[in-house]
C-alpha positions as a Python dict, from the first residue, in 0.01 Angstrom:
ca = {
    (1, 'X'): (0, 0, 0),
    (2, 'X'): (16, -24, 391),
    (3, 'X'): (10, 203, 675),
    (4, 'X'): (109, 99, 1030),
    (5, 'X'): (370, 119, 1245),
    (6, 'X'): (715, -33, 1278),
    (7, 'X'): (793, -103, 1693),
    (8, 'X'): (1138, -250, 1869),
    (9, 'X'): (1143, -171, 2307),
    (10, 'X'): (877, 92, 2368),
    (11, 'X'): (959, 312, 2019),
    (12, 'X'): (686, 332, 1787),
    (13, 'X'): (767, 441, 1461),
    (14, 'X'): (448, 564, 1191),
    (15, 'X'): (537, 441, 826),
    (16, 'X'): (396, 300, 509),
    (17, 'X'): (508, 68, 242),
    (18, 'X'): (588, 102, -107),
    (19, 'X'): (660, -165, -326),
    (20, 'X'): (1088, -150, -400),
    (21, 'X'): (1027, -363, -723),
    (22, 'X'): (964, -229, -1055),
    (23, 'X'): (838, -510, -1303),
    (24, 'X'): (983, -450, -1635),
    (25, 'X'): (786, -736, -1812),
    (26, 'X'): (610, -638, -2182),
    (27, 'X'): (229, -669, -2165),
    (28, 'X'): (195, -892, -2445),
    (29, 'X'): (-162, -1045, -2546),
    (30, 'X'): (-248, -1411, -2744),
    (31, 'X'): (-462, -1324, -3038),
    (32, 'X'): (-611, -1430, -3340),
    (33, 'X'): (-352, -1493, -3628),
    (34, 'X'): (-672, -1414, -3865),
    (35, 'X'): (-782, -1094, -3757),
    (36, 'X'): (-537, -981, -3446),
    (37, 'X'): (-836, -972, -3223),
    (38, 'X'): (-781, -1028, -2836),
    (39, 'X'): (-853, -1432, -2757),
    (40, 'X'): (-1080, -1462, -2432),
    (41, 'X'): (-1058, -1751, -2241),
    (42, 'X'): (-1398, -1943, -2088),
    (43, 'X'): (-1489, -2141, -1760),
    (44, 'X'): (-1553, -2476, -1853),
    (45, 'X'): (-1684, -2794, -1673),
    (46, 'X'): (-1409, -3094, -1763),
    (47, 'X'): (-1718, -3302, -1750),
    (48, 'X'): (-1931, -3178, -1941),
    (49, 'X'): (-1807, -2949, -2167),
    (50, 'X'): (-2063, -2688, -2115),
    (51, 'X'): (-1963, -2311, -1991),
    (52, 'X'): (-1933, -2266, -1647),
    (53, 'X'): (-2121, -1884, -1540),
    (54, 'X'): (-1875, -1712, -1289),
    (55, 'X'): (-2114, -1709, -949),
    (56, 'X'): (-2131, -2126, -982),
    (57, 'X'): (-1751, -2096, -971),
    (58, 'X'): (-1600, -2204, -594),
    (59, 'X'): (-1306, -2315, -425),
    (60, 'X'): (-1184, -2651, -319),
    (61, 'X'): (-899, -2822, -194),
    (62, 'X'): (-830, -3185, -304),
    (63, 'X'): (-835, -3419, 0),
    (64, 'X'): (-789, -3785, 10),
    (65, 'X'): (-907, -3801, -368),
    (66, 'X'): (-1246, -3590, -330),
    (67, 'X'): (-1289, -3214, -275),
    (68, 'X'): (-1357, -3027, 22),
    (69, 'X'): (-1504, -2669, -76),
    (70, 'X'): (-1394, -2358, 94),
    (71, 'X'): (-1617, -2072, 95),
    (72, 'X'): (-1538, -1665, 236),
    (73, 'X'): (-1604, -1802, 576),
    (74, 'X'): (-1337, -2110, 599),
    (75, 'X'): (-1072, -1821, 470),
    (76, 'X'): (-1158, -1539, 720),
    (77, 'X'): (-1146, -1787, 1004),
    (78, 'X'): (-761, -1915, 922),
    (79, 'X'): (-688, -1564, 865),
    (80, 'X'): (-399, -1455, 1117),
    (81, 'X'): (-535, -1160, 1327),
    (82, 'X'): (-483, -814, 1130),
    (83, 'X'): (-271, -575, 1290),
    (84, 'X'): (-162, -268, 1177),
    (85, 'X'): (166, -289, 1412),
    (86, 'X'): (557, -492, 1271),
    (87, 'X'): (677, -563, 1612),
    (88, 'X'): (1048, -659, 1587),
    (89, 'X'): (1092, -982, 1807),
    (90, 'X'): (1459, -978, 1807),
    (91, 'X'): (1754, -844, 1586),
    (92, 'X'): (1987, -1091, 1394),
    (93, 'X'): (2301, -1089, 1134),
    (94, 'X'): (2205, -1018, 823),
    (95, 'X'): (2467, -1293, 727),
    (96, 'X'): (2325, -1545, 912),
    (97, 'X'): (2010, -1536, 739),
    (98, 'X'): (2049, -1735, 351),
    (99, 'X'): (1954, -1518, 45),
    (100, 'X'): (1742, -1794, -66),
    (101, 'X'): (1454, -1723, 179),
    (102, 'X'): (1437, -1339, 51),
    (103, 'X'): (1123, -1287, -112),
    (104, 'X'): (933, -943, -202),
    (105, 'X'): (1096, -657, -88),
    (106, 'X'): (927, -329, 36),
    (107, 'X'): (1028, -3, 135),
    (108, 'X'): (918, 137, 440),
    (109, 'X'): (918, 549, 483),
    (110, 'X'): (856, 735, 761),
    (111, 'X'): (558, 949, 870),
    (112, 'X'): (674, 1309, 977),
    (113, 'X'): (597, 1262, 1320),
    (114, 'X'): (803, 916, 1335),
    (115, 'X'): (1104, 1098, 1105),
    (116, 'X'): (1380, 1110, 1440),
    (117, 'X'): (1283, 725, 1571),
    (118, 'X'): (1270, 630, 1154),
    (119, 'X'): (1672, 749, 1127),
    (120, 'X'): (1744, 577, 1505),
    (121, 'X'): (1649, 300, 1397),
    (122, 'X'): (1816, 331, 1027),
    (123, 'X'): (2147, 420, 1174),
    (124, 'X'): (2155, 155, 1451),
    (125, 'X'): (2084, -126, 1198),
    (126, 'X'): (2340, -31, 914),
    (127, 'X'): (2642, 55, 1210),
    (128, 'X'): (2568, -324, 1364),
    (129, 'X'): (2485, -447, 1050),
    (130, 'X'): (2213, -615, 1236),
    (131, 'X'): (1825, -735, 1108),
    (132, 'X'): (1515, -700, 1296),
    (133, 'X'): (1323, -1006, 1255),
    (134, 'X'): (962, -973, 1298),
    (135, 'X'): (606, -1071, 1170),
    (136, 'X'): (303, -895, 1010),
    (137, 'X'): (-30, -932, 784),
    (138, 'X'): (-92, -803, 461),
    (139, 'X'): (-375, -816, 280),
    (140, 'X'): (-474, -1182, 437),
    (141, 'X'): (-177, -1329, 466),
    (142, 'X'): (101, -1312, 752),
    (143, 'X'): (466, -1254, 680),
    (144, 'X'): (781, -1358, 827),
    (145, 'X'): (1013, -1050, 773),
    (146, 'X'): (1391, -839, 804),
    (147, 'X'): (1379, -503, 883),
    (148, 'X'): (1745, -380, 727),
    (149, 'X'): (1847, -53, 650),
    (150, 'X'): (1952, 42, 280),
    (151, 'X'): (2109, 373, 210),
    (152, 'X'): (1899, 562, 529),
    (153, 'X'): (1606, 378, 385),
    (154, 'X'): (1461, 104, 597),
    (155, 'X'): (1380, -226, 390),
    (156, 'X'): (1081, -508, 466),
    (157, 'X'): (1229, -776, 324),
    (158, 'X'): (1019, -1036, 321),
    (159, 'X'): (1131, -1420, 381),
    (160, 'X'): (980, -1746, 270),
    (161, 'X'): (898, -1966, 598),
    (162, 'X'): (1109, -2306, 609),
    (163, 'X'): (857, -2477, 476),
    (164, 'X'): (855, -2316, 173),
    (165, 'X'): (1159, -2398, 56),
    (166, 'X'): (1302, -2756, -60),
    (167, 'X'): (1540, -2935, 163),
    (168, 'X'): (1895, -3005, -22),
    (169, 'X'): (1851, -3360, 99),
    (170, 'X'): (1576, -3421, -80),
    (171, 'X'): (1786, -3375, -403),
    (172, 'X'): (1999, -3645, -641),
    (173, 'X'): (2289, -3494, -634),
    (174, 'X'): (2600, -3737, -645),
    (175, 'X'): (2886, -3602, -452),
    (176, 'X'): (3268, -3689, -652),
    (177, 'X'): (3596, -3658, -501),
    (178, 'X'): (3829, -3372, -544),
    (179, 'X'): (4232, -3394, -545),
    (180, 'X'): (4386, -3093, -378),
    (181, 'X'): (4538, -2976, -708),
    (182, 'X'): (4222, -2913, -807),
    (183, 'X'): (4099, -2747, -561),
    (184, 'X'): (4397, -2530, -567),
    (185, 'X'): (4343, -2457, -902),
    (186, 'X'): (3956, -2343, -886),
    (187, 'X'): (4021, -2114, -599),
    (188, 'X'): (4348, -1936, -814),
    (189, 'X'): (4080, -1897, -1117),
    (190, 'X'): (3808, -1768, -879),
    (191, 'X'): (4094, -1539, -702),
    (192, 'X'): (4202, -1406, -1043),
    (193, 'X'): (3869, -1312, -1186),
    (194, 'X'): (3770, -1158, -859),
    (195, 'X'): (3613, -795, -913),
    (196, 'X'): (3501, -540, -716),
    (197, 'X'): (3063, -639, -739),
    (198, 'X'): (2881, -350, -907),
    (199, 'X'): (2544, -343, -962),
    (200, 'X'): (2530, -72, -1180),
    (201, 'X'): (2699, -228, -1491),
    (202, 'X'): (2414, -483, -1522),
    (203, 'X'): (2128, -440, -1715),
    (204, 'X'): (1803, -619, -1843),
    (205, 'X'): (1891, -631, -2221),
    (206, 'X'): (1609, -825, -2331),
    (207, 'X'): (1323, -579, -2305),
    (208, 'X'): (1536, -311, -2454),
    (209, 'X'): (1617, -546, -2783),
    (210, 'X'): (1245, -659, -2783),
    (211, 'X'): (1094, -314, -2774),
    (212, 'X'): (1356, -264, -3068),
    (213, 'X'): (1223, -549, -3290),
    (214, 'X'): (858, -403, -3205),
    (215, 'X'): (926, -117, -3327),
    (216, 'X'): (1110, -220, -3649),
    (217, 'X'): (813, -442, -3711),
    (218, 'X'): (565, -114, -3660),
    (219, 'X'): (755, 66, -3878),
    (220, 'X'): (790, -209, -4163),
    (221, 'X'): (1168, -243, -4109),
    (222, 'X'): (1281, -581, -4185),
    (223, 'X'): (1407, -698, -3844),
    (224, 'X'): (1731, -935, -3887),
    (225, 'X'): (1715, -1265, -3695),
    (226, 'X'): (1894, -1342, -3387),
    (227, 'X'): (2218, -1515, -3372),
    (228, 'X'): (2187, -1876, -3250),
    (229, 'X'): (2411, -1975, -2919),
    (230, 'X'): (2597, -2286, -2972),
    (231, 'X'): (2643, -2556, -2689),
    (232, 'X'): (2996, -2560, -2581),
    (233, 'X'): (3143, -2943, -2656),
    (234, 'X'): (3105, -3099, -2306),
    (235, 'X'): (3439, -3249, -2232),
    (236, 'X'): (3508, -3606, -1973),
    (237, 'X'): (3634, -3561, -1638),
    (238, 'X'): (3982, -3656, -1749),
    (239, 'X'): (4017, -3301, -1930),
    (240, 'X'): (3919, -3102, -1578),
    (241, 'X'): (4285, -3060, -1487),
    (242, 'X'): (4365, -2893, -1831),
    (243, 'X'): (3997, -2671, -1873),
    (244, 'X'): (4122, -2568, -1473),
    (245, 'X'): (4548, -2516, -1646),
    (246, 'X'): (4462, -2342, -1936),
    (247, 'X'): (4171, -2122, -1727),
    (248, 'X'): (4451, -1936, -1584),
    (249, 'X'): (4643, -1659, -1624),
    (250, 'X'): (4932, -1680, -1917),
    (251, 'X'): (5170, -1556, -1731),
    (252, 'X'): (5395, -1873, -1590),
    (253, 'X'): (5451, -1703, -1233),
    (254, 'X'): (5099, -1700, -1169),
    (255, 'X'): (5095, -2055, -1191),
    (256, 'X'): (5172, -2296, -901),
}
């Protein structure tokens, strides 16, 4: 989906990039109860009613109460400057970097003349467990990015800018006191239930089950209904020190 070249110091390295995301969604269309036909959707004027024909369609941006319209022009000219070229400006920890500006994630593969500077680069990365931070358009749009290594694959993980993402301040979120005990308690539980992560024991079980029902329903199979989840009774703060006691471990010596 992109060809160009990946460069830290004077190395150049040829590579393209494949999406590393594989969208498991169901395609699944609105349409009429009445004859299962596909339901279209029109363009319509909120003011008058009438159909709106796709060429007297534009864009506009809502400023100071009235509309200022953009045309191909106004786009190309804030366009950042295509380059075919992601020129690492400096390498970073990976841990200093917070998962929650991760967005899409691509992989990047090497030409076969770039294969030796491609594994370097790979092998430098993963041993320092460093990112290279750089920057780079695609399609119209610039991206802040990581370059990481991933099993001798390197990864362009794209980030979200700063700006993107919603301060913690600007939140309601009322901050209660803690005793020690407490404390003490939540991080036994936590230490306790503590396993070894893998990824592998985690699936998506709610396209499997729906592609089930689908095709029970094809085949006239009477599909049962799904069991409803109950809330859990939400219990007053003056139970915490018992829902933290009785979290634990039966066995007395594992309790301090």
């Amino acid at each position: 989906m992109w060809n160009g070249l990946i460069s830290f110091g004077l190395v150049s390295i040829p590579i393209g990039l494949h999406s590393a995301i594989s969208e498991k969604e169901l395609e699944v269309h609105q349409l009429d109860s009445s004859d299962l036909a596909r339901i279209k959707y029109k363009l319509i004027n909120e003011n008058t009613g009438k159909e709106v024909v796709r060429e007297d369609v534009v864009k506009g941006y809502k400023y100071e109460d009235e509309y200022v319209v953009l045309d191909d022009d106004d786009f190309a000219e804030a366009a950042p400057e295509k380059s075919k070229v992601i020129s690492i400006e400096s390498f970073v920890d990976l841990k200093e970097v917070e998962s929650i500006y991760f967005e899409q994630p691509y992989y990047a593969l090497p030409d076969k003349k770039g294969i030796k500077a491609y594994s370097l680069l790979c092998n430098a990365l993963a041993q320092t467990k460093k990112a290279g931070l750089a920057r780079f358009v695609l399609k119209t749009q610039e991206h802040l990015c990581l370059i990481r290594a991933l099993d001798n694959v390197l990864v362009v993980q794209c980030l979200r800018f700063p700006e993107e993402v919603r301060s913690t301040e600007e939140l309601e979120n009322e901050h209660i006191e803690i005793t020690k005990k407490e404390l003490d308690l939540a991080k036994q539980i936590i230490k306790e239930e503590s396993t070894k992560f893998d990824f592998s024991q985690y699936h998506n079980t709610y396209i499997a089950a729906l592609k089930k029902r689908i095709k029970e329903k094809a085949t006239g199979k009477v599909a049962k209904k799904g069991k409803v989840i109950q809330m859990p009774v939400r219990k007053s703060q003056d139970d915490l020190m018992a829902q933290l006691m009785s979290s634990l471990s039966k066995d007395p010596k594992k309790v301090k």
